[in-house]
Amino acid sequence: MSLALLPGSYDPITLGHLDIVKRALALYDEVVVAVMNNAAKSYMFTISERAEMARLATADMPKVRVVADEGMLVDLFDRLGADVIVKGVRNEADLAYEQEMAAYNLSRNPRARTVFLEAEAPYADLSSTRVRDMLKEGEAPNGLLSAAVISYLDLKGILKPSGK
């Protein structure tokens, strides 16, 4: 049984993230979406809110589970008994950054290999930053987030009435 670990901040989880999850499911028996914190980032949503959105977005995927963790990725990798880290990349800048992180993880744990999945065309320009900017402007990020996440944001009062 192979276990893939998909770490990210998921602030919030987008359709691009979900595409990577689905593609990882085609390659591995189980996928763990790990909602994590990065000290270099500031977040619109708490780690528990981000994990809840990820759970809602992946609820129809029985071989996916969501965990929230504030520690180091390589430690989580070992705790879960993961076989591989999977990262989606949208462009060369993403790839360069993720290759650097992959080298760091590998230096800390020789089993912590990273597989990169290139974003598919409809998601190559989609980022959580873009979604957050839309939310701050009161725009509904329709077509960028799952219906379950849109409903969650609406229930939380994050979508402004004009943004529905």
Coordinates of N, CA and C in Angstrom, one line a residue:
M1 N 0.8 -1.2 0.0 CA 0.0 0.0 0.0 C 0.9 1.2 0.0
S2 N 0.7 2.1 -1.0 CA 1.6 3.3 -1.1 C 0.8 4.5 -0.6
L3 N 1.5 5.3 0.2 CA 0.9 6.5 0.8 C 1.7 7.7 0.3
A4 N 0.9 8.7 -0.3 CA 1.5 9.9 -0.8 C 1.1 11.0 0.1
L5 N 2.0 11.9 0.5 CA 1.8 13.0 1.3 C 1.8 14.3 0.5
L6 N 0.7 15.1 0.5 CA 0.5 16.3 -0.2 C 0.5 17.5 0.7
P7 N 1.6 18.0 1.1 CA 1.7 19.2 2.0 C 1.4 20.5 1.3
G8 N 0.8 21.4 2.1 CA 0.6 22.7 1.6 C -0.1 23.6 2.6
S9 N -0.2 24.9 2.3 CA -0.9 25.7 3.3 C -2.4 25.7 3.0
Y10 N -2.8 25.5 1.7 CA -4.2 25.4 1.4 C -5.1 26.5 2.0
D11 N -4.7 27.8 1.6 CA -5.3 29.0 2.2 C -6.1 29.8 1.2
P12 N -7.2 29.3 0.6 CA -7.9 28.0 0.8 C -7.5 27.0 -0.2
I13 N -8.0 25.8 -0.1 CA -7.8 24.7 -1.1 C -8.6 25.1 -2.3
T14 N -7.9 25.0 -3.5 CA -8.5 25.4 -4.8 C -8.8 24.2 -5.6
L15 N -9.5 24.4 -6.8 CA -9.7 23.3 -7.7 C -8.3 22.8 -8.3
G16 N -7.4 23.7 -8.3 CA -6.0 23.3 -8.8 C -5.4 22.3 -7.8
H17 N -5.5 22.6 -6.5 CA -5.1 21.6 -5.5 C -5.8 20.3 -5.6
L18 N -7.1 20.4 -5.8 CA -7.9 19.1 -5.9 C -7.6 18.3 -7.2
D19 N -7.2 19.0 -8.2 CA -6.7 18.3 -9.4 C -5.4 17.5 -9.1
I20 N -4.5 18.1 -8.4 CA -3.3 17.4 -8.0 C -3.7 16.2 -7.1
V21 N -4.6 16.4 -6.1 CA -5.0 15.3 -5.2 C -5.6 14.1 -6.1
K22 N -6.4 14.4 -7.0 CA -7.0 13.4 -7.9 C -6.0 12.7 -8.7
R23 N -5.0 13.4 -9.2 CA -4.0 12.8 -10.0 C -3.0 12.0 -9.2
A24 N -2.8 12.4 -7.9 CA -2.0 11.6 -7.0 C -2.7 10.3 -6.7
L25 N -4.0 10.4 -6.5 CA -4.8 9.1 -6.3 C -4.7 8.1 -7.4
A26 N -4.5 8.6 -8.6 CA -4.3 7.6 -9.7 C -3.0 6.9 -9.6
L27 N -2.0 7.5 -8.9 CA -0.7 6.9 -8.8 C -0.4 6.2 -7.5
Y28 N -1.1 6.5 -6.4 CA -0.9 6.0 -5.1 C -2.2 5.5 -4.5
D29 N -2.0 4.5 -3.5 CA -3.2 3.9 -2.9 C -4.0 4.8 -2.0
E30 N -3.2 5.7 -1.3 CA -3.8 6.6 -0.3 C -3.1 7.9 -0.4
V31 N -3.9 9.0 -0.2 CA -3.3 10.4 -0.2 C -3.7 11.1 1.1
V32 N -2.7 11.6 1.7 CA -2.9 12.5 2.9 C -2.6 13.9 2.5
V33 N -3.7 14.7 2.6 CA -3.5 16.2 2.4 C -3.1 16.8 3.7
A34 N -1.9 17.3 3.8 CA -1.4 17.8 5.0 C -1.4 19.3 5.0
V35 N -2.3 19.9 5.8 CA -2.5 21.3 5.9 C -1.4 21.8 6.9
M36 N -0.5 22.6 6.4 CA 0.6 23.0 7.3 C 0.8 24.5 7.3
N37 N 1.6 25.0 8.2 CA 1.9 26.4 8.4 C 3.4 26.6 7.8
N38 N 3.6 27.8 7.3 CA 4.9 28.2 6.8 C 5.1 29.5 7.5
A39 N 6.2 29.6 8.3 CA 6.4 30.8 9.1 C 6.6 32.1 8.2
A40 N 7.0 31.9 6.9 CA 7.2 33.0 6.0 C 5.9 33.5 5.5
K41 N 4.7 32.9 5.8 CA 3.5 33.3 5.2 C 2.5 33.8 6.3
S42 N 1.6 34.7 5.9 CA 0.5 35.0 6.8 C -0.7 34.5 6.1
Y43 N -1.7 34.1 7.0 CA -2.8 33.3 6.5 C -4.1 34.1 6.7
M44 N -5.1 33.9 5.8 CA -6.4 34.5 5.9 C -7.2 33.6 6.8
F45 N -7.0 32.3 6.8 CA -7.7 31.3 7.5 C -6.8 30.6 8.5
T46 N -7.4 30.2 9.7 CA -6.6 29.4 10.7 C -6.3 28.0 10.1
I47 N -5.4 27.4 10.7 CA -5.1 26.0 10.3 C -6.3 25.1 10.4
S48 N -7.1 25.3 11.4 CA -8.2 24.4 11.6 C -9.3 24.7 10.5
E49 N -9.5 26.0 10.1 CA -10.4 26.3 9.1 C -9.9 25.8 7.7
R50 N -8.6 25.9 7.5 CA -8.0 25.4 6.2 C -8.2 23.9 6.1
A51 N -8.0 23.2 7.3 CA -8.2 21.7 7.3 C -9.6 21.3 7.1
E52 N -10.6 22.1 7.7 CA -12.0 21.8 7.5 C -12.4 22.0 6.0
M53 N -11.9 23.1 5.4 CA -12.2 23.3 3.9 C -11.6 22.1 3.1
A54 N -10.4 21.7 3.4 CA -9.8 20.5 2.7 C -10.6 19.3 2.9
R55 N -11.1 19.0 4.1 CA -12.0 17.9 4.4 C -13.3 17.9 3.6
L56 N -13.9 19.1 3.5 CA -15.1 19.3 2.8 C -14.9 19.1 1.3
A57 N -13.8 19.6 0.8 CA -13.5 19.5 -0.6 C -13.1 18.1 -1.1
T58 N -12.6 17.3 -0.1 CA -12.2 15.9 -0.5 C -13.2 14.9 0.1
A59 N -14.3 15.3 0.6 CA -15.2 14.4 1.2 C -15.7 13.2 0.4
D60 N -15.7 13.4 -0.9 CA -16.2 12.4 -1.9 C -15.0 11.5 -2.3
M61 N -13.8 11.6 -1.7 CA -12.7 10.8 -2.1 C -12.3 9.9 -0.9
P62 N -12.8 8.7 -0.9 CA -12.6 7.8 0.2 C -11.1 7.5 0.5
K63 N -10.2 7.6 -0.4 CA -8.8 7.2 -0.1 C -8.0 8.5 0.2
V64 N -8.7 9.5 0.6 CA -8.0 10.8 0.9 C -8.3 11.1 2.4
R65 N -7.3 11.4 3.2 CA -7.6 12.0 4.5 C -6.8 13.3 4.7
V66 N -7.3 14.1 5.6 CA -6.7 15.4 5.8 C -6.2 15.4 7.2
V67 N -5.0 16.0 7.3 CA -4.4 16.2 8.7 C -3.9 17.6 8.7
A68 N -3.9 18.2 9.9 CA -3.3 19.5 10.1 C -2.1 19.3 11.0
D69 N -1.0 20.0 10.6 CA 0.2 19.8 11.4 C 1.0 21.1 11.3
E70 N 1.6 21.4 12.5 CA 2.4 22.7 12.5 C 3.9 22.4 12.7
G71 N 4.2 21.1 12.5 CA 5.6 20.8 12.6 C 6.4 20.7 11.3
M72 N 7.5 20.0 11.3 CA 8.3 19.9 10.1 C 7.7 18.8 9.2
L73 N 7.8 19.0 7.9 CA 7.2 18.1 6.9 C 7.9 16.7 7.0
V74 N 9.2 16.7 7.2 CA 9.9 15.4 7.2 C 9.5 14.6 8.5
D75 N 9.2 15.3 9.6 CA 8.7 14.5 10.8 C 7.4 13.9 10.5
L76 N 6.5 14.7 9.9 CA 5.2 14.2 9.6 C 5.3 13.0 8.6
F77 N 6.2 13.1 7.6 CA 6.4 12.1 6.6 C 6.7 10.8 7.4
D78 N 7.6 10.8 8.4 CA 7.9 9.6 9.1 C 6.7 9.1 10.0
R79 N 6.1 10.1 10.7 CA 5.0 9.7 11.6 C 3.9 9.0 10.8
L80 N 3.6 9.4 9.6 CA 2.5 8.8 8.8 C 3.0 7.6 8.0
G81 N 4.3 7.3 8.0 CA 4.8 6.2 7.2 C 4.6 6.4 5.7
A82 N 4.7 7.7 5.3 CA 4.5 8.0 3.9 C 5.6 7.4 3.0
D83 N 5.3 7.2 1.7 CA 6.2 6.7 0.8 C 6.8 7.8 -0.1
V84 N 6.1 8.9 -0.3 CA 6.5 9.9 -1.2 C 5.8 11.2 -0.8
I85 N 6.4 12.3 -1.1 CA 5.8 13.6 -1.0 C 5.5 14.0 -2.4
V86 N 4.3 14.5 -2.6 CA 3.8 15.0 -3.9 C 3.6 16.5 -3.9
K87 N 4.1 17.2 -4.8 CA 3.9 18.7 -4.9 C 3.5 19.0 -6.3
G88 N 2.4 19.9 -6.4 CA 2.0 20.5 -7.6 C 2.9 21.7 -7.9
V89 N 3.2 21.9 -9.2 CA 3.9 23.1 -9.6 C 3.2 23.7 -10.8
R90 N 3.1 25.1 -10.7 CA 2.4 25.8 -11.8 C 3.4 26.4 -12.8
N91 N 4.6 26.7 -12.4 CA 5.5 27.4 -13.3 C 7.0 27.1 -12.8
E92 N 7.9 27.8 -13.5 CA 9.3 27.6 -13.2 C 9.7 28.1 -11.8
A93 N 9.1 29.2 -11.4 CA 9.4 29.7 -10.1 C 8.9 28.7 -9.0
D94 N 7.7 28.1 -9.2 CA 7.2 27.1 -8.2 C 8.2 25.9 -8.2
L95 N 8.6 25.5 -9.4 CA 9.4 24.3 -9.5 C 10.8 24.5 -8.8
A96 N 11.4 25.7 -9.0 CA 12.7 26.0 -8.4 C 12.5 26.0 -6.9
Y97 N 11.5 26.6 -6.3 CA 11.3 26.6 -4.9 C 11.0 25.2 -4.4
E98 N 10.2 24.5 -5.0 CA 9.9 23.1 -4.6 C 11.1 22.2 -4.7
Q99 N 11.9 22.4 -5.7 CA 13.1 21.5 -5.8 C 14.1 21.8 -4.6
E100 N 14.1 23.1 -4.2 CA 14.9 23.5 -3.1 C 14.4 22.8 -1.8
M101 N 13.1 22.8 -1.6 CA 12.5 22.2 -0.4 C 12.6 20.7 -0.5
A102 N 12.5 20.1 -1.7 CA 12.7 18.6 -1.8 C 14.1 18.2 -1.4
A103 N 15.1 19.0 -1.9 CA 16.5 18.7 -1.5 C 16.7 18.8 0.0
Y104 N 16.1 19.8 0.6 CA 16.2 20.0 2.1 C 15.6 18.7 2.8
N105 N 14.4 18.4 2.3 CA 13.7 17.2 3.0 C 14.5 15.9 2.8
L106 N 15.1 15.7 1.6 CA 15.9 14.6 1.3 C 17.2 14.6 2.2
S107 N 17.7 15.7 2.4 CA 18.9 15.8 3.3 C 18.6 15.4 4.7
R108 N 17.4 15.7 5.1 CA 17.0 15.3 6.5 C 16.5 13.9 6.6
N109 N 16.0 13.3 5.5 CA 15.5 12.0 5.5 C 15.6 11.4 4.1
P110 N 16.5 10.4 3.9 CA 16.8 9.8 2.6 C 15.6 9.1 2.0
R111 N 14.6 8.9 2.7 CA 13.4 8.2 2.2 C 12.4 9.3 1.7
A112 N 12.5 10.5 2.0 CA 11.6 11.6 1.7 C 11.8 12.1 0.3
R113 N 11.4 11.3 -0.6 CA 11.5 11.7 -2.1 C 10.3 12.5 -2.5
T114 N 10.5 13.5 -3.4 CA 9.4 14.3 -3.8 C 9.1 14.1 -5.3
V115 N 7.9 13.9 -5.6 CA 7.4 13.8 -7.0 C 6.7 15.1 -7.4
F116 N 7.0 15.7 -8.5 CA 6.3 16.9 -8.9 C 5.3 16.6 -10.0
L117 N 4.1 17.2 -9.8 CA 3.1 17.1 -10.8 C 2.8 18.5 -11.4
E118 N 3.0 18.6 -12.7 CA 2.7 19.9 -13.3 C 1.3 20.2 -13.3
A119 N 0.9 21.5 -13.0 CA -0.5 21.9 -13.1 C -1.0 21.8 -14.5
E120 N -2.2 21.3 -14.6 CA -2.9 21.2 -15.9 C -3.3 22.6 -16.3
A121 N -3.5 22.7 -17.7 CA -3.7 24.0 -18.3 C -4.8 24.9 -17.5
P122 N -6.0 24.3 -17.2 CA -7.0 25.2 -16.6 C -6.5 25.8 -15.2
Y123 N -5.5 25.2 -14.6 CA -5.2 25.5 -13.2 C -3.8 26.2 -13.1
A124 N -3.1 26.3 -14.3 CA -1.7 26.8 -14.2 C -1.6 28.2 -13.7
D125 N -2.7 29.0 -13.7 CA -2.6 30.4 -13.2 C -3.4 30.6 -11.9
L126 N -3.9 29.5 -11.4 CA -4.8 29.5 -10.2 C -3.9 29.4 -9.0
S127 N -4.1 30.4 -8.1 CA -3.4 30.3 -6.8 C -4.3 30.7 -5.7
S128 N -4.0 30.3 -4.5 CA -4.8 30.7 -3.3 C -4.7 32.2 -3.1
T129 N -3.6 32.8 -3.4 CA -3.4 34.2 -3.3 C -4.5 34.9 -4.1
R130 N -4.7 34.5 -5.4 CA -5.7 35.1 -6.2 C -7.1 35.0 -5.6
V131 N -7.4 33.8 -5.1 CA -8.7 33.6 -4.4 C -8.8 34.5 -3.2
R132 N -7.8 34.6 -2.4 CA -7.9 35.5 -1.2 C -8.1 36.9 -1.6
D133 N -7.4 37.4 -2.7 CA -7.6 38.7 -3.2 C -9.0 38.9 -3.6
M134 N -9.6 38.0 -4.3 CA -11.0 38.1 -4.7 C -11.9 38.2 -3.5
L135 N -11.7 37.3 -2.5 CA -12.5 37.3 -1.3 C -12.4 38.7 -0.6
K136 N -11.2 39.3 -0.5 CA -11.0 40.6 0.1 C -11.8 41.7 -0.6
E137 N -11.9 41.5 -1.9 CA -12.6 42.5 -2.8 C -14.1 42.2 -2.8
G138 N -14.6 41.1 -2.2 CA -16.0 40.8 -2.2 C -16.5 40.0 -3.4
E139 N -15.5 39.5 -4.2 CA -15.9 38.7 -5.3 C -16.0 37.3 -4.9
A140 N -17.0 36.6 -5.5 CA -17.1 35.1 -5.3 C -16.1 34.4 -6.2
P141 N -15.3 33.5 -5.7 CA -14.3 32.8 -6.5 C -15.0 31.6 -7.2
N142 N -16.1 31.8 -7.8 CA -16.8 30.7 -8.5 C -15.9 30.2 -9.6
G143 N -15.8 28.9 -9.8 CA -15.0 28.2 -10.8 C -13.5 28.0 -10.3
L144 N -13.2 28.5 -9.1 CA -11.9 28.4 -8.6 C -11.8 27.5 -7.3
L145 N -13.0 27.4 -6.7 CA -13.1 26.6 -5.4 C -14.2 25.6 -5.6
S146 N -14.2 24.5 -4.9 CA -15.3 23.5 -4.9 C -16.5 24.1 -4.4
A147 N -17.7 23.6 -4.7 CA -19.0 24.1 -4.2 C -19.0 23.9 -2.7
A148 N -18.4 22.9 -2.1 CA -18.4 22.7 -0.7 C -17.6 23.8 0.0
V149 N -16.5 24.2 -0.6 CA -15.7 25.3 0.0 C -16.5 26.6 -0.1
I150 N -17.1 26.9 -1.2 CA -17.9 28.1 -1.4 C -19.0 28.1 -0.4
S151 N -19.7 27.0 -0.1 CA -20.7 27.0 0.9 C -20.2 27.3 2.3
Y152 N -19.0 26.7 2.6 CA -18.4 26.9 3.9 C -18.1 28.4 4.0
L153 N -17.5 29.0 3.0 CA -17.2 30.4 3.1 C -18.4 31.3 3.3
D154 N -19.5 30.9 2.6 CA -20.8 31.6 2.7 C -21.3 31.5 4.1
L155 N -21.3 30.2 4.7 CA -21.8 30.0 6.0 C -21.0 30.8 7.1
K156 N -19.7 30.9 6.8 CA -18.8 31.7 7.8 C -19.0 33.2 7.6
G157 N -19.8 33.6 6.6 CA -20.0 35.0 6.4 C -18.8 35.7 5.7
I158 N -18.0 34.9 5.0 CA -16.8 35.5 4.4 C -17.2 36.0 3.0
L159 N -18.2 35.4 2.4 CA -18.6 35.9 1.1 C -19.6 37.1 1.3
K160 N -19.3 38.2 0.7 CA -20.2 39.4 0.9 C -21.4 39.1 0.0
P161 N -22.6 39.7 0.4 CA -23.8 39.5 -0.3 C -23.6 39.7 -1.8
S162 N -22.8 40.7 -2.2 CA -22.6 40.9 -3.7 C -21.7 39.9 -4.3
G163 N -21.0 39.1 -3.4 CA -20.1 38.1 -3.9 C -20.7 36.7 -4.1
K164 N -22.0 36.6 -3.8 CA -22.7 35.3 -4.0 C -23.0 34.9 -5.4

